[in-house]
């Protein structure tokens, strides 16, 4: 396993444990056309889903902060690598590394912002999902019946 594969797997692991905050960023980044109701306040599917959402209120900021630190370190490494490429007179590789470094730096800012807002987003979703789970399910046949006066 290469270092970049390791960082990619760590990043995926940390993102997936960000809770609903990860789902929101995933929805925005992919420019998903599905309604926001598929992201927020979905009823609990099982007891582990309940505990996962409850835990993500605390674990989300931790994992997203670790992700921000990882991205910052990769950005720093790529910046140093870019300087090395310039010293060894390889400007094209240096340009590629500095662009990658900039992208990782911007991702660091996004991950730090996500870490800051994740307790609020995850807590609001946790409470909203509890309310949605307690509401009676609507029957489709009930929706098709004409209203009685």
Backbone as numpy.savetxt, mean C-alpha at the origin, in Angstrom:
# Nx Ny Nz CAx CAy CAz Cx Cy Cz
19.36 -15.81 -4.88 18.51 -14.64 -4.88 19.41 -13.41 -4.88
19.16 -12.52 -5.83 19.95 -11.30 -5.90 19.44 -10.29 -4.89
20.23 -9.24 -4.70 19.85 -8.20 -3.75 18.57 -7.49 -4.18
18.44 -7.24 -5.48 17.24 -6.55 -5.96 16.00 -7.43 -5.80
16.13 -8.75 -6.00 15.00 -9.65 -5.77 14.61 -9.67 -4.29
15.62 -9.65 -3.43 15.36 -9.62 -1.99 14.59 -8.37 -1.61
15.04 -7.20 -2.10 14.35 -5.94 -1.80 12.93 -5.95 -2.36
12.75 -6.53 -3.55 11.42 -6.58 -4.15 10.48 -7.44 -3.29
10.97 -8.59 -2.82 10.13 -9.46 -1.98 9.83 -8.82 -0.63
10.83 -8.16 -0.06 10.60 -7.45 1.21 9.59 -6.34 1.03
9.71 -5.60 -0.06 8.78 -4.51 -0.34 7.36 -5.01 -0.50
7.18 -6.11 -1.24 5.85 -6.69 -1.40 5.28 -7.13 -0.06
6.11 -7.77 0.75 5.66 -8.23 2.07 5.20 -7.06 2.93
6.01 -5.99 2.95 5.68 -4.84 3.79 4.45 -4.10 3.27
4.29 -4.02 1.96 3.10 -3.37 1.40 1.83 -4.13 1.76
1.88 -5.44 1.60 0.68 -6.25 1.86 0.25 -6.18 3.31
1.17 -5.88 4.21 0.82 -5.77 5.62 0.50 -4.33 6.03
0.29 -3.48 5.04 -0.10 -2.10 5.31 -1.58 -1.93 5.52
-2.35 -3.02 5.34 -3.79 -2.97 5.56 -4.53 -2.25 4.44
-5.58 -1.56 4.81 -6.42 -0.86 3.84 -5.64 0.25 3.15
-4.65 0.81 3.81 -3.83 1.86 3.19 -3.17 1.33 1.92
-2.69 0.09 1.96 -2.12 -0.52 0.75 -3.19 -0.64 -0.32
-4.39 -1.07 0.05 -5.46 -1.21 -0.93 -5.80 0.13 -1.58
-5.79 1.20 -0.79 -6.08 2.54 -1.33 -5.01 2.96 -2.32
-3.74 2.82 -1.94 -2.66 3.20 -2.86 -2.66 2.33 -4.10
-2.94 1.05 -3.94 -3.03 0.14 -5.08 -4.15 0.57 -6.01
-5.28 0.97 -5.45 -6.44 1.43 -6.22 -6.08 2.70 -7.01
-5.37 3.61 -6.38 -5.00 4.88 -7.02 -3.92 4.65 -8.08
-2.90 3.88 -7.76 -1.78 3.68 -8.69 -2.24 2.94 -9.94
-3.08 1.94 -9.78 -3.56 1.18 -10.93 -4.68 1.90 -11.67
-5.11 3.06 -11.15 -6.20 3.84 -11.74 -7.41 2.94 -11.97
-7.76 2.21 -10.92 -8.85 1.25 -10.97 -10.18 1.96 -11.13
-11.01 1.47 -12.03 -12.32 2.09 -12.28 -13.41 1.54 -11.37
-13.07 0.56 -10.54 -14.06 0.01 -9.60 -14.43 1.08 -8.58
-15.64 1.01 -8.04 -16.03 2.02 -7.03 -15.20 1.86 -5.75
-15.12 2.96 -5.01 -14.35 2.96 -3.76 -14.94 2.03 -2.72
-16.21 1.65 -2.90 -16.84 0.74 -1.94 -16.19 -0.64 -1.97
-15.44 -0.95 -3.03 -14.72 -2.22 -3.06 -13.46 -2.17 -2.22
-13.03 -0.95 -1.83 -11.83 -0.78 -1.02 -12.18 -0.54 0.44
-13.12 0.36 0.68 -13.49 0.75 2.04 -14.75 0.04 2.51
-14.80 -0.25 3.79 -15.99 -0.70 4.50 -16.56 -2.01 3.96
-15.75 -2.87 3.38 -16.25 -4.17 2.97 -16.45 -5.02 4.22
-17.54 -5.77 4.28 -17.79 -6.58 5.49 -16.66 -7.59 5.73
-16.50 -7.97 6.98 -15.49 -8.96 7.32 -15.87 -10.29 6.68
-14.87 -10.95 6.09 -15.12 -12.23 5.43 -15.02 -13.40 6.41
-14.19 -13.22 7.45 -13.96 -14.30 8.41 -13.33 -13.71 9.67
-13.16 -14.56 10.66 -12.50 -14.11 11.90 -11.06 -13.67 11.65
-10.28 -14.41 10.83 -8.92 -13.92 10.56 -8.90 -12.55 9.85
-9.90 -12.30 9.00 -9.98 -10.99 8.33 -10.22 -9.89 9.36
-11.07 -10.17 10.34 -11.32 -9.21 11.41 -10.03 -8.89 12.17
-9.30 -9.95 12.55 -8.06 -9.75 13.31 -6.97 -9.10 12.45
-6.94 -9.41 11.16 -5.98 -8.78 10.26 -6.23 -7.28 10.19
-7.49 -6.88 10.05 -7.81 -5.45 9.97 -7.56 -4.75 11.30
-7.87 -5.44 12.39 -7.60 -4.84 13.71 -6.10 -4.66 13.91
-5.33 -5.64 13.54 -3.88 -5.56 13.70 -3.23 -4.56 12.76
-3.85 -4.34 11.60 -3.24 -3.42 10.63 -3.27 -1.97 11.10
-4.12 -1.66 12.08 -4.13 -0.30 12.63 -2.77 -0.01 13.28
-2.18 -1.03 13.90 -0.87 -0.87 14.54 0.27 -1.29 13.61
0.09 -2.40 12.91 1.19 -2.92 12.10 1.38 -2.15 10.80
0.33 -1.53 10.28 0.45 -0.78 9.02 1.52 0.29 9.06
1.50 1.19 10.06 2.54 2.22 10.10 3.95 1.65 10.27
4.06 0.55 11.02 5.37 -0.05 11.24 5.93 -0.59 9.93
5.13 -1.39 9.22 5.60 -1.98 7.97 5.83 -0.92 6.90
4.97 0.08 6.83 5.16 1.12 5.82 6.35 2.01 6.15
6.65 2.20 7.43 7.86 2.94 7.81 9.11 2.15 7.43
9.07 0.84 7.65 10.20 0.00 7.24 10.38 0.03 5.73
9.27 0.05 5.00 9.34 0.16 3.55 9.97 1.48 3.14
9.60 2.57 3.81 10.18 3.88 3.50 11.69 3.87 3.76
12.11 3.24 4.84 13.55 3.14 5.14 14.26 2.32 4.07
13.64 1.22 3.66 14.22 0.39 2.61 14.37 1.18 1.31
13.32 1.89 0.92 13.37 2.66 -0.32 14.40 3.78 -0.24
14.52 4.41 0.92 15.53 5.46 1.09 16.94 4.90 0.97
17.16 3.72 1.55 18.50 3.12 1.46 18.82 2.71 0.02
17.84 2.19 -0.70 18.06 1.84 -2.11 18.35 3.10 -2.92
17.62 4.16 -2.64 17.85 5.43 -3.34 19.26 5.95 -3.08
19.70 5.87 -1.84 21.05 6.30 -1.48 22.10 5.44 -2.19
21.89 4.13 -2.20 22.81 3.22 -2.87 22.89 3.54 -4.36
21.74 3.78 -4.99 21.74 4.09 -6.42 22.42 5.43 -6.71
22.29 6.38 -5.80 22.99 7.66 -5.97 24.50 7.47 -5.91
24.95 6.68 -4.94 26.39 6.40 -4.84 26.88 5.63 -6.07
26.06 4.70 -6.54 26.42 3.93 -7.73 26.49 4.84 -8.95
25.62 5.81 -9.01 25.65 6.77 -10.11 26.94 7.59 -10.09
27.34 8.02 -8.90 28.61 8.75 -8.78 29.80 7.88 -9.21
29.76 6.62 -8.82 30.82 5.69 -9.22 30.87 5.55 -10.74
29.71 5.46 -11.36 29.65 5.33 -12.82 30.18 6.59 -13.50
29.94 7.75 -12.90 30.49 8.99 -13.46 32.01 9.02 -13.35
32.52 8.57 -12.21 33.97 8.56 -12.00 34.64 7.60 -12.97
33.99 6.48 -13.26 34.56 5.50 -14.20 34.23 5.83 -15.64
33.73 7.04 -15.88 33.44 7.55 -17.22 32.41 6.70 -17.97
31.34 6.40 -17.29 30.21 5.69 -17.91 28.95 6.54 -17.69
28.80 7.64 -18.45 27.71 8.58 -18.17 26.31 8.01 -18.44
26.19 7.11 -19.40 24.87 6.55 -19.69 24.36 5.71 -18.52
25.22 4.88 -17.95 24.85 4.09 -16.77 24.58 4.99 -15.58
25.37 6.07 -15.45 25.16 7.02 -14.35 23.80 7.68 -14.47
23.42 8.03 -15.69 22.11 8.65 -15.92 20.98 7.69 -15.53
21.12 6.43 -15.92 20.11 5.43 -15.58 20.00 5.27 -14.07
21.14 5.21 -13.38 21.12 5.03 -11.92 20.52 6.23 -11.21
20.81 7.44 -11.68 20.28 8.62 -11.00 18.77 8.73 -11.23
18.29 8.30 -12.40 16.84 8.28 -12.63 16.19 7.27 -11.70
16.79 6.09 -11.58 16.26 5.07 -10.65 16.29 5.58 -9.21
17.35 6.29 -8.86 17.46 6.85 -7.52 16.35 7.86 -7.25
16.06 8.69 -8.23 14.99 9.68 -8.09 13.63 9.01 -7.92
13.39 7.97 -8.71 12.12 7.24 -8.59 12.00 6.61 -7.20
13.07 6.02 -6.71 13.04 5.42 -5.37 12.87 6.49 -4.29
13.45 7.67 -4.50 13.28 8.74 -3.53 11.82 9.20 -3.48
11.19 9.33 -4.65 9.77 9.70 -4.68 8.90 8.62 -4.04
9.26 7.36 -4.27 8.53 6.26 -3.62 8.74 6.29 -2.11
9.91 6.74 -1.66 10.18 6.89 -0.23 9.23 7.91 0.39
9.04 9.03 -0.30 8.13 10.06 0.19 6.70 9.52 0.25
6.29 8.78 -0.78 4.94 8.20 -0.79 4.77 7.19 0.35
5.77 6.35 0.58 5.69 5.35 1.65 5.68 6.02 3.02
6.45 7.09 3.18 6.44 7.81 4.46 5.08 8.46 4.70
4.49 9.02 3.66 3.15 9.60 3.79 2.13 8.51 4.13
2.24 7.37 3.45 1.34 6.25 3.74 1.50 5.78 5.18
2.72 5.74 5.67 2.95 5.34 7.07 2.31 6.32 8.03
2.32 7.60 7.68 1.73 8.62 8.54 0.21 8.52 8.58
-0.44 8.30 7.43 -1.90 8.28 7.39 -2.50 6.90 7.65
-1.68 5.85 7.60 -2.24 4.50 7.70 -2.99 4.20 8.99
-2.58 4.69 10.17 -3.39 4.37 11.34 -4.80 4.94 11.24
-4.92 6.12 10.67 -6.25 6.74 10.53 -7.08 6.00 9.49
-6.49 5.73 8.33 -7.21 5.03 7.25 -7.62 3.64 7.71
-6.70 2.90 8.31 -7.01 1.53 8.74 -8.04 1.51 9.87
-7.99 2.48 10.78 -8.95 2.53 11.87 -10.35 2.86 11.36
-10.45 3.84 10.46 -11.75 4.20 9.90 -12.34 3.02 9.13
-11.50 2.31 8.37 -12.00 1.14 7.65 -12.40 0.03 8.61
-11.66 -0.15 9.68 -11.97 -1.18 10.67 -13.35 -0.93 11.28
-13.62 0.32 11.68 -14.92 0.66 12.27 -16.02 0.57 11.21
-15.76 1.08 10.01 -16.76 1.03 8.94 -17.10 -0.39 8.55
-16.11 -1.26 8.51 -16.36 -2.67 8.19 -17.17 -3.34 9.28
-16.95 -2.95 10.54 -17.74 -3.52 11.64 -19.21 -3.12 11.49
-19.45 -1.86 11.17 -20.83 -1.40 10.98 -21.46 -2.11 9.79
-20.72 -2.20 8.68 -21.24 -2.87 7.49 -21.52 -4.34 7.76
-20.68 -4.98 8.54 -20.87 -6.40 8.84 -22.10 -6.64 9.72
-22.46 -5.66 10.55 -23.62 -5.82 11.42 -24.94 -5.53 10.71
-24.89 -4.84 9.59 -26.12 -4.51 8.87 -26.67 -5.75 8.20
-28.01 -5.87 8.14 -28.59 -7.04 7.48 -28.30 -7.00 5.98
-28.08 -8.17 5.42 -27.80 -8.25 3.99 -29.09 -8.05 3.22
-28.97 -7.32 2.10 -30.15 -7.06 1.28 -30.34 -8.22 0.32
-31.57 -8.59 0.13 -31.92 -9.66 -0.78 -32.22 -9.05 -2.15
-31.67 -9.63 -3.22 -31.90 -9.09 -4.56 -33.37 -9.19 -4.93
-34.05 -10.25 -4.51 -35.47 -10.40 -4.82 -36.27 -9.30 -4.15
-35.83 -8.85 -3.00 -36.50 -7.77 -2.29 -36.38 -6.47 -3.08
-35.26 -6.27 -3.73 -35.05 -5.06 -4.51 -35.92 -5.04 -5.76
-36.26 -6.22 -6.28 -37.03 -6.30 -7.52 -38.53 -6.17 -7.29
-38.99 -6.40 -6.07 -40.42 -6.30 -5.78 -40.86 -4.84 -5.81
-42.08 -4.60 -6.33 -42.58 -3.22 -6.31 -42.89 -2.80 -4.87
-42.73 -1.54 -4.62 -42.99 -1.01 -3.28 -44.48 -1.00 -3.01
-44.84 -1.39 -1.81 -46.26 -1.40 -1.40 -46.61 -0.04 -0.83
-47.78 0.50 -1.20 -48.17 1.81 -0.66 -48.55 1.77 0.79
